[in-house]
Tab-separated table of C-alpha atoms in Angstrom:
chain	number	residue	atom	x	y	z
A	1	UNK	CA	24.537	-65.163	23.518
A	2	UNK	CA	20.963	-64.422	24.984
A	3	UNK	CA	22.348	-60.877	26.506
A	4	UNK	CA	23.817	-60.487	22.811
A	5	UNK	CA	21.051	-60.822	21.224
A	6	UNK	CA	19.213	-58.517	23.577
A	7	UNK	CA	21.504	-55.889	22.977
A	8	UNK	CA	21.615	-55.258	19.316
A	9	UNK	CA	17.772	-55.785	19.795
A	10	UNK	CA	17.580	-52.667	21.810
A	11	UNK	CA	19.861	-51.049	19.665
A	12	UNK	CA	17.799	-52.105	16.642
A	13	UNK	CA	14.905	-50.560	18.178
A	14	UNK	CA	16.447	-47.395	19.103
A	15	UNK	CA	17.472	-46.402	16.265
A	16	UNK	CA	13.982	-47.055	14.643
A	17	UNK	CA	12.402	-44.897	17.249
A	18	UNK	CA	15.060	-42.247	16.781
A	19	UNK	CA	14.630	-41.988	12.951
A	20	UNK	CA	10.552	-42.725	12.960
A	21	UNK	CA	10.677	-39.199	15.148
A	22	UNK	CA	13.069	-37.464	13.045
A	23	UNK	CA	10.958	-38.507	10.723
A	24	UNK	CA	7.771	-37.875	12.421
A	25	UNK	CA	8.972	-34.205	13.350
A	26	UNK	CA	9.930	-33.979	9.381
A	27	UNK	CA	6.197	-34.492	8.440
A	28	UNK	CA	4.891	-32.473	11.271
A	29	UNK	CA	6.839	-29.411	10.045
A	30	UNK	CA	5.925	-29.849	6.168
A	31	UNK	CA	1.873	-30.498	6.885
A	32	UNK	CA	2.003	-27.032	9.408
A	33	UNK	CA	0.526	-24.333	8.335
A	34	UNK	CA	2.732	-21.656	6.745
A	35	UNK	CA	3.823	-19.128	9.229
A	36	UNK	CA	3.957	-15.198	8.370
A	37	UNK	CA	7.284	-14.016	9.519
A	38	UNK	CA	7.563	-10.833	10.925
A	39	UNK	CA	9.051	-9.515	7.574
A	40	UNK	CA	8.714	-10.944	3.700
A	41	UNK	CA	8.521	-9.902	0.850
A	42	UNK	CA	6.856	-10.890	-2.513
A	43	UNK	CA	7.457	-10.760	-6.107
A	44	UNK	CA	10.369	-10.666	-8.379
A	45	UNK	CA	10.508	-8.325	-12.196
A	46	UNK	CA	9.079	-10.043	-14.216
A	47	UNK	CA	5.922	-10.938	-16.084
A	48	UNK	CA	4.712	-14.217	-14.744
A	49	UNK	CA	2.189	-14.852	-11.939
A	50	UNK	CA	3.451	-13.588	-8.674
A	51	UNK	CA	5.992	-11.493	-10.429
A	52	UNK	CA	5.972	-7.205	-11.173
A	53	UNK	CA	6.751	-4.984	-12.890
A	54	UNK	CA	6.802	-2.032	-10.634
A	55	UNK	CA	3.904	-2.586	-8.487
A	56	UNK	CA	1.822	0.383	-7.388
A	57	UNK	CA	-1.425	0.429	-6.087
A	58	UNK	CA	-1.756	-1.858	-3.107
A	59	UNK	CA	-5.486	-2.517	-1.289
A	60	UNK	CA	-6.179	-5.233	1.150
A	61	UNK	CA	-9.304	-7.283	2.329
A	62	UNK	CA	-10.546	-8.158	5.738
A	63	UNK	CA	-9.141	-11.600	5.343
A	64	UNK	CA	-5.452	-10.663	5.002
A	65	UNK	CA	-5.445	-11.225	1.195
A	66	UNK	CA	-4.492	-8.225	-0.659
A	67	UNK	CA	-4.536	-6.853	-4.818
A	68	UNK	CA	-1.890	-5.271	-6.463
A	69	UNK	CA	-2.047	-3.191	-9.988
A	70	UNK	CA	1.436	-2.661	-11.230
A	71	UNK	CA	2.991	-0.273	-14.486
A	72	UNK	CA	2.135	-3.589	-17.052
A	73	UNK	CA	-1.838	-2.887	-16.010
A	74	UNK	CA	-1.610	-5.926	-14.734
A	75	UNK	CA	-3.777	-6.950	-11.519
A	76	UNK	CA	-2.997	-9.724	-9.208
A	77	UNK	CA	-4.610	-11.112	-6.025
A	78	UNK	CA	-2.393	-12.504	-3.229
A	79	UNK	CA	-3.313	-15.021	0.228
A	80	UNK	CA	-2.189	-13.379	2.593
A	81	UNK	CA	0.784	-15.432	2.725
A	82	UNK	CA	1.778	-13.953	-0.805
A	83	UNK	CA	0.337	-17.298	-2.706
A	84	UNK	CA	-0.508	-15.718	-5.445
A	85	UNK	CA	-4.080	-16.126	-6.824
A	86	UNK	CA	-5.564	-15.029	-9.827
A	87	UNK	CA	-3.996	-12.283	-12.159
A	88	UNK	CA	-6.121	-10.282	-15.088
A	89	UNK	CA	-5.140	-7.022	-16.872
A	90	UNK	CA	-6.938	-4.133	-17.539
A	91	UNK	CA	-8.680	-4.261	-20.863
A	92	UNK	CA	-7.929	-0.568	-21.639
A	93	UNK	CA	-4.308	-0.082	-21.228
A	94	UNK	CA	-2.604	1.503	-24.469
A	95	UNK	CA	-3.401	5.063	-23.233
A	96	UNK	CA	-1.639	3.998	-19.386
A	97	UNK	CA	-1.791	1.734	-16.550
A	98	UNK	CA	-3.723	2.810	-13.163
A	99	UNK	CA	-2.217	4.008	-10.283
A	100	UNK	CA	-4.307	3.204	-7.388
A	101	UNK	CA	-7.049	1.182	-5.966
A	102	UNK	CA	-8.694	0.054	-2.647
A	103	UNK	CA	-11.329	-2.674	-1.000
A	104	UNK	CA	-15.165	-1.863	-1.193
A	105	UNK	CA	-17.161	-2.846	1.856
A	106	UNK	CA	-19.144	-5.192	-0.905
A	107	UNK	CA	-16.001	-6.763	-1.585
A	108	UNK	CA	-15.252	-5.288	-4.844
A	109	UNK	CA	-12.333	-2.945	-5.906
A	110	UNK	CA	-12.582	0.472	-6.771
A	111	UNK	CA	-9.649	0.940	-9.374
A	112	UNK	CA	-8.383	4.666	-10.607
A	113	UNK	CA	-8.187	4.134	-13.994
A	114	UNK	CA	-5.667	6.707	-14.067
A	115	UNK	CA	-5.141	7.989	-17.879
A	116	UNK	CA	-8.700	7.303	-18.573
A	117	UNK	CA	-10.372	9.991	-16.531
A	118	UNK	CA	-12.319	7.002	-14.703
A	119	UNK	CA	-12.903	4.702	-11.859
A	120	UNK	CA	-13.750	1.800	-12.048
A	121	UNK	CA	-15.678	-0.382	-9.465
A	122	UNK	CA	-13.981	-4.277	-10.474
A	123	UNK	CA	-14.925	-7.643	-8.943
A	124	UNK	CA	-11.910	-9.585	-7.293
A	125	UNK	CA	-12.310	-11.719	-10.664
A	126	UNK	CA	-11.807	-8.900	-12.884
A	127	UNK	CA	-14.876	-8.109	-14.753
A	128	UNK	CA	-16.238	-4.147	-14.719
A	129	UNK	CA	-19.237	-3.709	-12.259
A	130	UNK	CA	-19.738	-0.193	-12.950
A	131	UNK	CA	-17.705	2.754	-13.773
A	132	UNK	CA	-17.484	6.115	-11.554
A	133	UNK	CA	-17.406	9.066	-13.301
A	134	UNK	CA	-15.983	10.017	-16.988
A	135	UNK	CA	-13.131	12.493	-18.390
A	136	UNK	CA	-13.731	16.210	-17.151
A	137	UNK	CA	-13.265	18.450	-14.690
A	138	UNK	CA	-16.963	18.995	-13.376
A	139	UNK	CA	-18.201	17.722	-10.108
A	140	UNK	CA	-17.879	13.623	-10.421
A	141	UNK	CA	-15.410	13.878	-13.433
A	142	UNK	CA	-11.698	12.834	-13.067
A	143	UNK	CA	-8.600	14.170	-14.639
A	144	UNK	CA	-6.144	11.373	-13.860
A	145	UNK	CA	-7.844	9.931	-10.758
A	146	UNK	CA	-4.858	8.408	-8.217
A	147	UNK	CA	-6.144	7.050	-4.893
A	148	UNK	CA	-8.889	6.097	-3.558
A	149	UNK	CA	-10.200	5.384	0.009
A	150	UNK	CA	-13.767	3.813	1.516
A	151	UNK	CA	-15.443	4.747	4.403
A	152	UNK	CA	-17.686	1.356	5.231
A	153	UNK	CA	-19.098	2.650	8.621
A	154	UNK	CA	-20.225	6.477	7.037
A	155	UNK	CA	-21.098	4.769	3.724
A	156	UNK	CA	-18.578	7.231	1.598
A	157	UNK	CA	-15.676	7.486	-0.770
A	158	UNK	CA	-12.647	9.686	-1.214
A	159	UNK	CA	-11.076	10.013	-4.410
A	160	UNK	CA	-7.877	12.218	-4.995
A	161	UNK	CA	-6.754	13.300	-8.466
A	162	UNK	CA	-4.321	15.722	-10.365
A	163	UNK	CA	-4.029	17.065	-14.068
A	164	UNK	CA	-5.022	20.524	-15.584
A	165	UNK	CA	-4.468	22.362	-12.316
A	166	UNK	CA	-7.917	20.029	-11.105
A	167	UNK	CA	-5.885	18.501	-8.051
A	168	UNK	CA	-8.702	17.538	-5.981
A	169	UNK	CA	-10.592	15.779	-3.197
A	170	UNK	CA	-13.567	14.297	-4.323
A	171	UNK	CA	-16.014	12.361	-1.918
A	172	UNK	CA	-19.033	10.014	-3.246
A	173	UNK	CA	-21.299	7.614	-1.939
A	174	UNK	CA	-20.693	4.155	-2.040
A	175	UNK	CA	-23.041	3.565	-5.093
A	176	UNK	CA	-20.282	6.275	-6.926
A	177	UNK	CA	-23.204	8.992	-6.718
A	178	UNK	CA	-21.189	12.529	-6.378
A	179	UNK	CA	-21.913	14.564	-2.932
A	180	UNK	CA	-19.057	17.027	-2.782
A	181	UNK	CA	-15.232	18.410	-3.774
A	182	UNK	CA	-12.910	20.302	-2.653
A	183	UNK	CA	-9.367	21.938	-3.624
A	184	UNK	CA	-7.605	23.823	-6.383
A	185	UNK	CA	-4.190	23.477	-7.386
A	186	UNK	CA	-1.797	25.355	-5.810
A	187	UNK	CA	0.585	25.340	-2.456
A	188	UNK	CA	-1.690	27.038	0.253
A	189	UNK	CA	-3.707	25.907	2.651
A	190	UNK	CA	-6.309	23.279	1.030
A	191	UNK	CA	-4.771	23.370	-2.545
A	192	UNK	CA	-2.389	20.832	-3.653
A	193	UNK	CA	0.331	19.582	-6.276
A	194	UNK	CA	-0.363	16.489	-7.136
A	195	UNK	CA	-2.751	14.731	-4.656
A	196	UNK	CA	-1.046	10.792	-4.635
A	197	UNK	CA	-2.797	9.508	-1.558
A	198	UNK	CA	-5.958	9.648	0.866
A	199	UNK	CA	-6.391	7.888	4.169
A	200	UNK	CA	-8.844	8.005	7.077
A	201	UNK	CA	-9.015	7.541	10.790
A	202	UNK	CA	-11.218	6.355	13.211
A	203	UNK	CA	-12.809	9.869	13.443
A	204	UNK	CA	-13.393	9.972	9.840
A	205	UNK	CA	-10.803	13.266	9.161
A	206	UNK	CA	-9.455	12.731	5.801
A	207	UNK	CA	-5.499	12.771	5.354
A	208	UNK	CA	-4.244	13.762	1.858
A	209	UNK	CA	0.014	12.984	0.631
A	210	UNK	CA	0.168	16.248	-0.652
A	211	UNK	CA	3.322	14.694	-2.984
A	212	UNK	CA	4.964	18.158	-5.167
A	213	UNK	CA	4.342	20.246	-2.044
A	214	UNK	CA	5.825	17.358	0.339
A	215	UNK	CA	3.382	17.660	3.034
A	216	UNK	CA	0.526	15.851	4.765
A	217	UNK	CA	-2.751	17.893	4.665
A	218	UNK	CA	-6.233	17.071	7.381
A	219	UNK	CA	-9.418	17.614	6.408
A	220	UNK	CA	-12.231	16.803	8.243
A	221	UNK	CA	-14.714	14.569	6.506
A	222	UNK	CA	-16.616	17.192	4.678
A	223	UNK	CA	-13.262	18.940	3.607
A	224	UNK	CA	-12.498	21.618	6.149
A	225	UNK	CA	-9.036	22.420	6.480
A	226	UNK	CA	-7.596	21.286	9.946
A	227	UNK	CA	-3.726	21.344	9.428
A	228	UNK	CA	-0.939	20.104	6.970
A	229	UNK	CA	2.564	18.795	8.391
A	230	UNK	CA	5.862	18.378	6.788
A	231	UNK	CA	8.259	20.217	4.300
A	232	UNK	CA	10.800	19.031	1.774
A	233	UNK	CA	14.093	17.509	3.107
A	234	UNK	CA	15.795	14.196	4.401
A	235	UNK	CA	15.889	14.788	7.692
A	236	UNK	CA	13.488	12.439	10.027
A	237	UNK	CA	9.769	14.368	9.516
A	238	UNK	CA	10.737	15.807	6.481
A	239	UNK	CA	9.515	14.950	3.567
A	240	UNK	CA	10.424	14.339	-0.025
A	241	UNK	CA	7.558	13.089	-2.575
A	242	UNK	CA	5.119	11.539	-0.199
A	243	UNK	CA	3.290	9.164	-2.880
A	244	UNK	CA	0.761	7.212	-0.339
A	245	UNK	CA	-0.362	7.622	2.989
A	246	UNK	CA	-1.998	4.890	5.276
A	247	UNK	CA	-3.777	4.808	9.312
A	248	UNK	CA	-2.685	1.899	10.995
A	249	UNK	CA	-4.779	0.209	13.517
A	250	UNK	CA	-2.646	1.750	16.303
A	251	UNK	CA	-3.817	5.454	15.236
A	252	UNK	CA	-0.485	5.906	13.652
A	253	UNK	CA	0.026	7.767	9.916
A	254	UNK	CA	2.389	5.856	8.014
A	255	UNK	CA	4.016	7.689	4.867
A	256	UNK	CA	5.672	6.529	1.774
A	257	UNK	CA	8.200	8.828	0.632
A	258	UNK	CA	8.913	8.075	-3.328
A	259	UNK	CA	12.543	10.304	-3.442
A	260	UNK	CA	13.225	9.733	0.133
A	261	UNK	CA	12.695	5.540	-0.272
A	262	UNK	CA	12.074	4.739	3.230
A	263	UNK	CA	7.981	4.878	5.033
A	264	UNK	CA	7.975	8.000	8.233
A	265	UNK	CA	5.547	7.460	10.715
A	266	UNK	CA	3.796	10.011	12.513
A	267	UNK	CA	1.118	10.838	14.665
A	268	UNK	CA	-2.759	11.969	13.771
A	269	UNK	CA	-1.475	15.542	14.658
A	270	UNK	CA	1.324	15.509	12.338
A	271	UNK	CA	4.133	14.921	15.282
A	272	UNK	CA	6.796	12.752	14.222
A	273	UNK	CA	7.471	9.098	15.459
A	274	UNK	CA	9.986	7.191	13.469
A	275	UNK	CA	11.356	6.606	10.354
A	276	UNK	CA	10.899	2.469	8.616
A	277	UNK	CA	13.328	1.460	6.385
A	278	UNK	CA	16.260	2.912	3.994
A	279	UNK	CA	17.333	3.175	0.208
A	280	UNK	CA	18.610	-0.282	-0.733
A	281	UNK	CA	17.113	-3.779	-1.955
A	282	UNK	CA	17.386	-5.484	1.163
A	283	UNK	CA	15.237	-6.487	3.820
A	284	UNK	CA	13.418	-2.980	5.114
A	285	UNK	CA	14.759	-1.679	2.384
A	286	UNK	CA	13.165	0.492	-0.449
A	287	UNK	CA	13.573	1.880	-3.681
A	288	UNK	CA	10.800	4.442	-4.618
A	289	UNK	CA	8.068	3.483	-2.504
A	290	UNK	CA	4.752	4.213	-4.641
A	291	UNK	CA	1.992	3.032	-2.048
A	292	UNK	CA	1.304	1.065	1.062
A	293	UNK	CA	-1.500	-0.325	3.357
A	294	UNK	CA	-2.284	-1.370	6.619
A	295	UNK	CA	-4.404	-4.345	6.455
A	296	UNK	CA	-6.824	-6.357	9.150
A	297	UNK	CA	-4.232	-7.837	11.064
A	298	UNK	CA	-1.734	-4.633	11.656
A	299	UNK	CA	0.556	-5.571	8.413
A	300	UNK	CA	2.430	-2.763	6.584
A	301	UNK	CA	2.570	-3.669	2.854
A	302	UNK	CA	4.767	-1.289	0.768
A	303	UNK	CA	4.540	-1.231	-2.786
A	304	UNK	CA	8.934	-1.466	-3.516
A	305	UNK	CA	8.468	-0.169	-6.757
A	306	UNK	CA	11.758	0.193	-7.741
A	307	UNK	CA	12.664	-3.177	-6.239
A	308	UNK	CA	9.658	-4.608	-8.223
A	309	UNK	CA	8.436	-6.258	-4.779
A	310	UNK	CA	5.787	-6.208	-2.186
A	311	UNK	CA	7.518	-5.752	1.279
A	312	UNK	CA	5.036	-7.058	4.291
A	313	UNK	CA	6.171	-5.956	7.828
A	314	UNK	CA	4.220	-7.024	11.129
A	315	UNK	CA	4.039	-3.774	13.019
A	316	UNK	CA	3.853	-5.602	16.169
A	317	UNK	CA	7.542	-7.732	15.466
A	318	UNK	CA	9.204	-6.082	12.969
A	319	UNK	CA	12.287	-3.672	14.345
A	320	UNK	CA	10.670	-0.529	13.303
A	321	UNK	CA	12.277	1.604	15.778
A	322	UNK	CA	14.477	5.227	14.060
A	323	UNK	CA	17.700	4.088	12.927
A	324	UNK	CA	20.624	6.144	12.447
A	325	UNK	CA	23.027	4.571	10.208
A	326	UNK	CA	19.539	3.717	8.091
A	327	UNK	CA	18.708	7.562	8.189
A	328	UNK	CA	21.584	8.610	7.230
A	329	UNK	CA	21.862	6.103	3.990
A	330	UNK	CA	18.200	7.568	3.257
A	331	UNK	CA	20.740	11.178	3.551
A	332	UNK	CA	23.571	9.994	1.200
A	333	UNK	CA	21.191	9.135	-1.375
């Protein structure tokens, strides 16, 4: 009877210790800290928090978090985790949402106000710090202002815009005091057709997606022509509507192509490396890419317009690597 007892003791006790350690490794998994896979996306259509309606404009902060301004002139601030956290729309919207925006060294955003002939410097929180420039065509004026980029080591600021036959480069100081521009519409060397983005490298050279003449144009950081890459097709390092253009921290050029819906990747001289991604609404997936950025910790974010998401890819995990059968869905399209 004694060794009885004993025994369903033991098995009384096992089983306690079995399901307090299911139980335990239950909690321990809930209370972690949320992991960032090496691909997610965020946002669904719609018109709540955390939802989109075509996002566009994508900037990110040091910290990982990143803002995103989509076709409702709506503008929302994300963890970087995608928790959302805090949304506000543009007061002035009736006459069109912005397109673009970036992070300030000061922590601010620099917003192209798009349809307003404007830019405006915005706290995280919303409110109007000051406003760059007006309606015009003269030197610190904006037709419809796209993209912007900041320079925090050289203290400057690119700003690319279109409208009028002004498509243009226009650089500024940090305090949005005018110091140069340069370009004219047209297809030659140093003109352009609709400038939609601006990036910079390490160096400083200034990259410009060249989108209606489907091409990648260098500029040093005072505007001198260095080269321009690319040409309209579907074939990998061809290009069809580049809308955005981004440096990543590994020197790389990554490129959203709008008509071709997939990011190409290529080197600072314009070689080509790889193509991310296909048409389709599934994971590296896109439909009509508008913009993208590299943040702090080697992330891709892609604006997925068309799929009304943000896509987030770790360049160091994700399966980046030229695929065929994915190239040749971009090519059926």
């Amino acid at each position: 009877m004694v060794l009885l007892l004993a025994l369903a003791l033991a098995v009384c006790v096992c089983a306690w210790a079995l399901i307090a350690g299911l139980s335990g490794q239950h909690a321990a998994t809930t209370s972690a800290p949320r992991q960032t896979p090496a691909w997610f996306a965020v946002g669904t259509l719609g018109l709540e928090q955390g939802q989109f309606q075509q996002p566009r404009g994508i900037a990110t902060f040091p910290d990982g978090s990143f803002v995103v301004v989509d076709r409702a002139a709506r503008v929302q601030h994300f963890a970087a985790d995608g928790t959302p956290l805090r949304l506000w729309s543009m007061k002035d919207r009736a006459a069109g949402n912005p397109k673009g925006l970036c992070a300030l060294p000061n922590g601010n955003l620099l917003v192209c106000d798009t349809h307003y002939g404007r830019v405006l410097e915005m706290s995280v929180n919303g409110p109007v710090v000051k406003t760059w420039g007006g309606p015009g065509c003269g030197p610190g004026q904006f037709t419809r202002p796209l993209s912007a980029v900041a320079d925090a080591g050289r203290k400057v600021a690119y700003v690319v815009e279109y409208g009028y036959q002004n498509d243009r480069v226009q650089k500024f100081a940090l305090d949005g005091t005018f110091i140069r521009a340069w370009g004219t519409f047209g297809s030659e060397n140093g003109q352009f057709q609709r400038p939609s983005g601006v990036a910079l490298d390490a160096d400083g050279n200034v990259y410009v997606a060249d989108a209606c003449n489907h091409r990648i144009q260098k500029f040093d950081a005072d505007g001198g022509f260095l080269k321009a890459f690319g040409r309209m097709g579907r074939e990998p390092g061809q290009l069809r509507y580049p809308y955005d253009i981004a440096c990543g921290r590994d020197g790389l050029l990554y490129v959203a192509e709008f008509n071709n819906h997939r990011v190409s990747v290529f080197d600072r001289e314009g070689v080509f490396v790889r193509v991310i991604g296909a048409a389709g609404n599934g994971e590296n997936e896109f439909a009509n890419p508008w913009s993208l950025a590299v943040d702090a910790r080697g992330r891709l974010l892609v604006s997925d317009t068309g799929n009304h998401r943000v896509q987030i890819l770790d360049l160091g995990q994700a399966k980046c690597a030229l695929n065929a059968t994915a190239v040749s869905a971009v090519q059926r399209r």
